[in-house]
Amino acid sequence: VHRKWLGWVESKVRFLVRQLERLAAGPPFNQGGSTPKFEAAMTVRPIPCTFSFQEPGWECASSMLVALNFAQQPCVIDLRPAAGEFVDLINQWP
């Protein structure tokens, strides 16, 4: 069952990454020219493997990682909508 669950969650992580990439693009900004420029506010890097570990009270435990690298300029990125949608997807496990 754990392996089936893990595969199901991995497919949902793809949706999370897609949502984060949309946020990462950020809004365009204009530096006085006529054409707005796009600068990524963050970079999204999914780590393509799972990590198994021991957790008291759980027969099987695994984790997946998604790395976020934020741009140098000050910016505010609200990750809550993407995280909330991901949690909603995960809670739909049959």
PDB file of C-alpha atoms in Angstrom:
ATOM      1  CA  VAL A   1       0.000   0.000   0.000  1.00  0.00           C
ATOM      2  CA  HIS A   2       2.857   2.389   0.827  1.00  0.00           C
ATOM      3  CA  ARG A   3       4.340   2.039  -2.666  1.00  0.00           C
ATOM      4  CA  LYS A   4       0.932   2.727  -4.248  1.00  0.00           C
ATOM      5  CA  TRP A   5       0.460   5.767  -1.982  1.00  0.00           C
ATOM      6  CA  LEU A   6       3.956   7.016  -2.835  1.00  0.00           C
ATOM      7  CA  GLY A   7       3.299   6.794  -6.583  1.00  0.00           C
ATOM      8  CA  TRP A   8      -0.002   8.594  -6.156  1.00  0.00           C
ATOM      9  CA  VAL A   9       1.575  11.401  -4.122  1.00  0.00           C
ATOM     10  CA  GLU A  10       4.429  11.697  -6.639  1.00  0.00           C
ATOM     11  CA  SER A  11       1.884  12.319  -9.402  1.00  0.00           C
ATOM     12  CA  LYS A  12       0.338  15.068  -7.272  1.00  0.00           C
ATOM     13  CA  VAL A  13       3.750  16.667  -6.609  1.00  0.00           C
ATOM     14  CA  ARG A  14       3.848  17.387 -10.351  1.00  0.00           C
ATOM     15  CA  PHE A  15       0.747  19.552  -9.922  1.00  0.00           C
ATOM     16  CA  LEU A  16       2.402  21.351  -6.991  1.00  0.00           C
ATOM     17  CA  VAL A  17       5.534  22.028  -9.055  1.00  0.00           C
ATOM     18  CA  ARG A  18       3.425  23.388 -11.918  1.00  0.00           C
ATOM     19  CA  GLN A  19       1.601  25.743  -9.529  1.00  0.00           C
ATOM     20  CA  LEU A  20       4.897  26.905  -7.993  1.00  0.00           C
ATOM     21  CA  GLU A  21       6.375  27.526 -11.449  1.00  0.00           C
ATOM     22  CA  ARG A  22       3.436  29.789 -12.255  1.00  0.00           C
ATOM     23  CA  LEU A  23       4.162  31.761  -9.089  1.00  0.00           C
ATOM     24  CA  ALA A  24       7.885  31.776  -9.892  1.00  0.00           C
ATOM     25  CA  ALA A  25       7.367  33.638 -13.161  1.00  0.00           C
ATOM     26  CA  GLY A  26       6.189  36.656 -11.197  1.00  0.00           C
ATOM     27  CA  PRO A  27       4.503  39.714 -12.674  1.00  0.00           C
ATOM     28  CA  PRO A  28       6.208  41.734 -15.425  1.00  0.00           C
ATOM     29  CA  PHE A  29       8.029  44.918 -14.479  1.00  0.00           C
ATOM     30  CA  ASN A  30       8.865  47.925 -16.611  1.00  0.00           C
ATOM     31  CA  GLN A  31      12.246  49.659 -16.375  1.00  0.00           C
ATOM     32  CA  GLY A  32      11.145  52.728 -18.281  1.00  0.00           C
ATOM     33  CA  GLY A  33      11.071  50.974 -21.655  1.00  0.00           C
ATOM     34  CA  SER A  34       7.967  50.216 -23.634  1.00  0.00           C
ATOM     35  CA  THR A  35       8.253  46.425 -23.283  1.00  0.00           C
ATOM     36  CA  PRO A  36       7.738  44.936 -19.821  1.00  0.00           C
ATOM     37  CA  LYS A  37      10.401  42.440 -18.777  1.00  0.00           C
ATOM     38  CA  PHE A  38       9.880  39.212 -16.889  1.00  0.00           C
ATOM     39  CA  GLU A  39      12.264  38.217 -14.139  1.00  0.00           C
ATOM     40  CA  ALA A  40      11.798  35.010 -12.192  1.00  0.00           C
ATOM     41  CA  ALA A  41      11.102  35.701  -8.529  1.00  0.00           C
ATOM     42  CA  MET A  42      12.121  32.145  -7.649  1.00  0.00           C
ATOM     43  CA  THR A  43      13.368  28.955  -9.240  1.00  0.00           C
ATOM     44  CA  VAL A  44      11.578  25.660  -8.598  1.00  0.00           C
ATOM     45  CA  ARG A  45      13.641  22.455  -8.573  1.00  0.00           C
ATOM     46  CA  PRO A  46      11.858  19.195  -7.772  1.00  0.00           C
ATOM     47  CA  ILE A  47      14.209  16.549  -6.361  1.00  0.00           C
ATOM     48  CA  PRO A  48      13.499  13.409  -8.453  1.00  0.00           C
ATOM     49  CA  CYS A  49      13.687  10.789  -5.710  1.00  0.00           C
ATOM     50  CA  THR A  50      12.059   9.774  -2.449  1.00  0.00           C
ATOM     51  CA  PHE A  51      13.728   9.450   0.924  1.00  0.00           C
ATOM     52  CA  SER A  52      12.698   6.657   3.288  1.00  0.00           C
ATOM     53  CA  PHE A  53      13.178   7.093   7.024  1.00  0.00           C
ATOM     54  CA  GLN A  54      12.118   5.630  10.354  1.00  0.00           C
ATOM     55  CA  GLU A  55       9.280   7.334  12.163  1.00  0.00           C
ATOM     56  CA  PRO A  56       7.900   6.088  15.498  1.00  0.00           C
ATOM     57  CA  GLY A  57       4.335   4.911  15.076  1.00  0.00           C
ATOM     58  CA  TRP A  58       4.600   4.509  11.291  1.00  0.00           C
ATOM     59  CA  GLU A  59       5.477   1.251   9.598  1.00  0.00           C
ATOM     60  CA  CYS A  60       6.631   3.075   6.432  1.00  0.00           C
ATOM     61  CA  ALA A  61       7.660   6.711   6.063  1.00  0.00           C
ATOM     62  CA  SER A  62       8.974   8.606   3.035  1.00  0.00           C
ATOM     63  CA  SER A  63       9.513  12.202   2.004  1.00  0.00           C
ATOM     64  CA  MET A  64       9.884  14.126  -1.242  1.00  0.00           C
ATOM     65  CA  LEU A  65      11.614  17.461  -1.648  1.00  0.00           C
ATOM     66  CA  VAL A  66      11.064  20.504  -3.825  1.00  0.00           C
ATOM     67  CA  ALA A  67      13.818  23.134  -3.662  1.00  0.00           C
ATOM     68  CA  LEU A  68      12.931  26.813  -3.988  1.00  0.00           C
ATOM     69  CA  ASN A  69      15.633  29.363  -4.789  1.00  0.00           C
ATOM     70  CA  PHE A  70      14.474  32.955  -4.307  1.00  0.00           C
ATOM     71  CA  ALA A  71      15.763  35.906  -6.347  1.00  0.00           C
ATOM     72  CA  GLN A  72      18.052  38.484  -4.764  1.00  0.00           C
ATOM     73  CA  GLN A  73      15.692  41.433  -5.126  1.00  0.00           C
ATOM     74  CA  PRO A  74      13.093  41.884  -2.413  1.00  0.00           C
ATOM     75  CA  CYS A  75       9.851  40.195  -3.351  1.00  0.00           C
ATOM     76  CA  VAL A  76       6.821  38.670  -1.722  1.00  0.00           C
ATOM     77  CA  ILE A  77       5.603  35.306  -2.988  1.00  0.00           C
ATOM     78  CA  ASP A  78       2.510  33.821  -1.410  1.00  0.00           C
ATOM     79  CA  LEU A  79       2.947  30.033  -1.515  1.00  0.00           C
ATOM     80  CA  ARG A  80      -0.290  29.379   0.386  1.00  0.00           C
ATOM     81  CA  PRO A  81      -2.588  28.926  -2.649  1.00  0.00           C
ATOM     82  CA  ALA A  82      -0.261  26.346  -4.246  1.00  0.00           C
ATOM     83  CA  ALA A  83       0.302  24.553  -0.935  1.00  0.00           C
ATOM     84  CA  GLY A  84      -3.419  24.585  -0.133  1.00  0.00           C
ATOM     85  CA  GLU A  85      -4.344  23.090  -3.511  1.00  0.00           C
ATOM     86  CA  PHE A  86      -1.690  20.407  -2.998  1.00  0.00           C
ATOM     87  CA  VAL A  87      -3.068  19.508   0.440  1.00  0.00           C
ATOM     88  CA  ASP A  88      -6.584  19.335  -1.031  1.00  0.00           C
ATOM     89  CA  LEU A  89      -5.329  16.937  -3.736  1.00  0.00           C
ATOM     90  CA  ILE A  90      -3.536  14.734  -1.204  1.00  0.00           C
ATOM     91  CA  ASN A  91      -6.633  14.588   0.992  1.00  0.00           C
ATOM     92  CA  GLN A  92      -8.520  13.020  -1.938  1.00  0.00           C
ATOM     93  CA  TRP A  93      -6.614   9.730  -1.481  1.00  0.00           C
ATOM     94  CA  PRO A  94      -9.160   6.930  -1.915  1.00  0.00           C
TER      95      PRO A  94
END
